[in-house]
Amino acid sequence: NLLSLKPCIEVKGGKMSVVKKYRGNYAKCLAAYVKDRLNERDDLDKKTLFVTRTPVSDECLNAVKEAVEAYGDFENTHWTEAGCTVSCHCGPGTLGVLFVRK
């Protein structure tokens, strides 16, 4: 918290690991996270995107919505609330972008 670091965790091969650390205002970090996940990717199936989250501020949600619109170009975007397992393990303010690769 002192350094304002926000980790980006990915699941690969069934294992979770930190792949990047963002720093600064949380809304800005979330927008950068969405951009990193979606921008200039040709391996994504553009039919459906899920944005799953625990409760976040309106500022954060708006930043994510703008980033999804700017970098996503998906036919359907579903905004879902994370369940109790994700909420308990990841904590408040968690947000994930889920998609299918081609």
PDB file of C-alpha atoms in Angstrom:
ATOM      1  CA  ASN A   1       0.000   0.000   0.000  1.00  0.00           C
ATOM      2  CA  LEU A   2       2.832   2.392   0.789  1.00  0.00           C
ATOM      3  CA  LEU A   3       4.183   2.165  -2.764  1.00  0.00           C
ATOM      4  CA  SER A   4       0.709   2.176  -4.370  1.00  0.00           C
ATOM      5  CA  LEU A   5       1.477  -1.074  -6.210  1.00  0.00           C
ATOM      6  CA  LYS A   6      -1.341  -3.052  -7.784  1.00  0.00           C
ATOM      7  CA  PRO A   7      -0.369  -6.544  -9.006  1.00  0.00           C
ATOM      8  CA  CYS A   8      -1.672  -8.139 -12.198  1.00  0.00           C
ATOM      9  CA  ILE A   9      -2.156 -11.864 -11.649  1.00  0.00           C
ATOM     10  CA  GLU A  10      -2.503 -14.351 -14.501  1.00  0.00           C
ATOM     11  CA  VAL A  11      -3.380 -18.013 -14.443  1.00  0.00           C
ATOM     12  CA  LYS A  12      -1.235 -20.082 -16.800  1.00  0.00           C
ATOM     13  CA  GLY A  13      -1.017 -23.839 -16.707  1.00  0.00           C
ATOM     14  CA  GLY A  14      -3.169 -23.900 -13.591  1.00  0.00           C
ATOM     15  CA  LYS A  15      -0.775 -21.684 -11.613  1.00  0.00           C
ATOM     16  CA  MET A  16      -1.293 -18.099 -10.521  1.00  0.00           C
ATOM     17  CA  SER A  17       1.578 -15.646 -10.799  1.00  0.00           C
ATOM     18  CA  VAL A  18       2.169 -11.907 -10.796  1.00  0.00           C
ATOM     19  CA  VAL A  19       3.037 -10.826 -14.339  1.00  0.00           C
ATOM     20  CA  LYS A  20       3.069  -7.065 -13.914  1.00  0.00           C
ATOM     21  CA  LYS A  21       2.760  -4.433 -11.210  1.00  0.00           C
ATOM     22  CA  TYR A  22       0.902  -1.198 -11.817  1.00  0.00           C
ATOM     23  CA  ARG A  23       1.492   1.911  -9.774  1.00  0.00           C
ATOM     24  CA  GLY A  24      -0.595   4.975  -9.009  1.00  0.00           C
ATOM     25  CA  ASN A  25      -4.267   5.900  -8.940  1.00  0.00           C
ATOM     26  CA  TYR A  26      -6.443   2.778  -9.002  1.00  0.00           C
ATOM     27  CA  ALA A  27      -8.718   3.959 -11.836  1.00  0.00           C
ATOM     28  CA  LYS A  28      -5.657   4.717 -13.979  1.00  0.00           C
ATOM     29  CA  CYS A  29      -4.149   1.319 -13.128  1.00  0.00           C
ATOM     30  CA  LEU A  30      -7.346  -0.495 -14.096  1.00  0.00           C
ATOM     31  CA  ALA A  31      -7.534   1.340 -17.431  1.00  0.00           C
ATOM     32  CA  ALA A  32      -3.886   0.419 -18.133  1.00  0.00           C
ATOM     33  CA  TYR A  33      -4.616  -3.201 -17.179  1.00  0.00           C
ATOM     34  CA  VAL A  34      -7.523  -3.391 -19.644  1.00  0.00           C
ATOM     35  CA  LYS A  35      -5.388  -1.817 -22.357  1.00  0.00           C
ATOM     36  CA  ASP A  36      -2.581  -4.323 -21.738  1.00  0.00           C
ATOM     37  CA  ARG A  37      -5.016  -7.265 -21.914  1.00  0.00           C
ATOM     38  CA  LEU A  38      -6.888  -6.156 -25.068  1.00  0.00           C
ATOM     39  CA  ASN A  39      -4.862  -3.721 -27.187  1.00  0.00           C
ATOM     40  CA  GLU A  40      -3.291  -4.920 -30.448  1.00  0.00           C
ATOM     41  CA  ARG A  41      -4.166  -8.583 -29.891  1.00  0.00           C
ATOM     42  CA  ASP A  42      -4.976 -10.711 -32.914  1.00  0.00           C
ATOM     43  CA  ASP A  43      -5.429 -13.922 -30.921  1.00  0.00           C
ATOM     44  CA  LEU A  44      -8.760 -12.994 -29.272  1.00  0.00           C
ATOM     45  CA  ASP A  45     -12.186 -14.285 -30.206  1.00  0.00           C
ATOM     46  CA  LYS A  46     -14.085 -11.000 -30.496  1.00  0.00           C
ATOM     47  CA  LYS A  47     -17.510 -12.488 -29.755  1.00  0.00           C
ATOM     48  CA  THR A  48     -17.653 -12.202 -25.968  1.00  0.00           C
ATOM     49  CA  LEU A  49     -15.800 -10.373 -23.198  1.00  0.00           C
ATOM     50  CA  PHE A  50     -16.481 -10.682 -19.471  1.00  0.00           C
ATOM     51  CA  VAL A  51     -15.493  -8.025 -16.972  1.00  0.00           C
ATOM     52  CA  THR A  52     -15.834  -9.555 -13.531  1.00  0.00           C
ATOM     53  CA  ARG A  53     -15.368  -7.431 -10.427  1.00  0.00           C
ATOM     54  CA  THR A  54     -15.886  -6.964  -6.769  1.00  0.00           C
ATOM     55  CA  PRO A  55     -17.442  -3.591  -5.862  1.00  0.00           C
ATOM     56  CA  VAL A  56     -15.295  -0.716  -7.121  1.00  0.00           C
ATOM     57  CA  SER A  57     -15.830   3.037  -7.178  1.00  0.00           C
ATOM     58  CA  ASP A  58     -17.754   4.698  -9.997  1.00  0.00           C
ATOM     59  CA  GLU A  59     -14.505   6.375 -11.078  1.00  0.00           C
ATOM     60  CA  CYS A  60     -12.830   2.976 -11.509  1.00  0.00           C
ATOM     61  CA  LEU A  61     -15.824   1.457 -13.276  1.00  0.00           C
ATOM     62  CA  ASN A  62     -16.028   4.366 -15.719  1.00  0.00           C
ATOM     63  CA  ALA A  63     -12.288   4.136 -16.472  1.00  0.00           C
ATOM     64  CA  VAL A  64     -12.663   0.421 -17.235  1.00  0.00           C
ATOM     65  CA  LYS A  65     -15.749   0.982 -19.408  1.00  0.00           C
ATOM     66  CA  GLU A  66     -13.888   3.622 -21.438  1.00  0.00           C
ATOM     67  CA  ALA A  67     -10.874   1.334 -21.871  1.00  0.00           C
ATOM     68  CA  VAL A  68     -13.066  -1.603 -22.940  1.00  0.00           C
ATOM     69  CA  GLU A  69     -14.778   0.601 -25.520  1.00  0.00           C
ATOM     70  CA  ALA A  70     -11.456   1.952 -26.785  1.00  0.00           C
ATOM     71  CA  TYR A  71      -9.539  -1.326 -27.000  1.00  0.00           C
ATOM     72  CA  GLY A  72     -12.126  -4.094 -26.916  1.00  0.00           C
ATOM     73  CA  ASP A  73     -14.301  -4.077 -30.033  1.00  0.00           C
ATOM     74  CA  PHE A  74     -16.209  -7.145 -28.775  1.00  0.00           C
ATOM     75  CA  GLU A  75     -19.687  -8.089 -29.988  1.00  0.00           C
ATOM     76  CA  ASN A  76     -20.926  -8.717 -26.428  1.00  0.00           C
ATOM     77  CA  THR A  77     -19.521  -7.418 -23.154  1.00  0.00           C
ATOM     78  CA  HIS A  78     -20.888  -8.876 -19.935  1.00  0.00           C
ATOM     79  CA  TRP A  79     -20.383  -7.021 -16.638  1.00  0.00           C
ATOM     80  CA  THR A  80     -20.539  -9.481 -13.760  1.00  0.00           C
ATOM     81  CA  GLU A  81     -20.024  -9.451 -10.017  1.00  0.00           C
ATOM     82  CA  ALA A  82     -17.370 -11.804  -8.651  1.00  0.00           C
ATOM     83  CA  GLY A  83     -18.562 -14.614  -6.437  1.00  0.00           C
ATOM     84  CA  CYS A  84     -17.638 -15.206  -2.832  1.00  0.00           C
ATOM     85  CA  THR A  85     -14.531 -17.330  -3.592  1.00  0.00           C
ATOM     86  CA  VAL A  86     -12.890 -14.695  -5.783  1.00  0.00           C
ATOM     87  CA  SER A  87     -13.958 -11.919  -3.434  1.00  0.00           C
ATOM     88  CA  CYS A  88     -12.500 -13.695  -0.386  1.00  0.00           C
ATOM     89  CA  HIS A  89      -9.215 -14.653  -2.013  1.00  0.00           C
ATOM     90  CA  CYS A  90      -8.584 -11.479  -4.011  1.00  0.00           C
ATOM     91  CA  GLY A  91     -10.162  -8.839  -1.805  1.00  0.00           C
ATOM     92  CA  PRO A  92     -12.050  -5.625  -2.426  1.00  0.00           C
ATOM     93  CA  GLY A  93     -11.473  -3.716  -5.638  1.00  0.00           C
ATOM     94  CA  THR A  94     -10.599  -6.810  -7.674  1.00  0.00           C
ATOM     95  CA  LEU A  95     -11.330  -6.670 -11.391  1.00  0.00           C
ATOM     96  CA  GLY A  96     -10.668  -9.212 -14.119  1.00  0.00           C
ATOM     97  CA  VAL A  97     -11.012  -9.252 -17.894  1.00  0.00           C
ATOM     98  CA  LEU A  98     -11.912 -12.677 -19.263  1.00  0.00           C
ATOM     99  CA  PHE A  99     -11.902 -13.644 -22.917  1.00  0.00           C
ATOM    100  CA  VAL A 100     -11.475 -16.608 -25.256  1.00  0.00           C
ATOM    101  CA  ARG A 101      -8.433 -16.958 -27.477  1.00  0.00           C
ATOM    102  CA  LYS A 102      -8.760 -18.207 -31.054  1.00  0.00           C
TER     103      LYS A 102
END
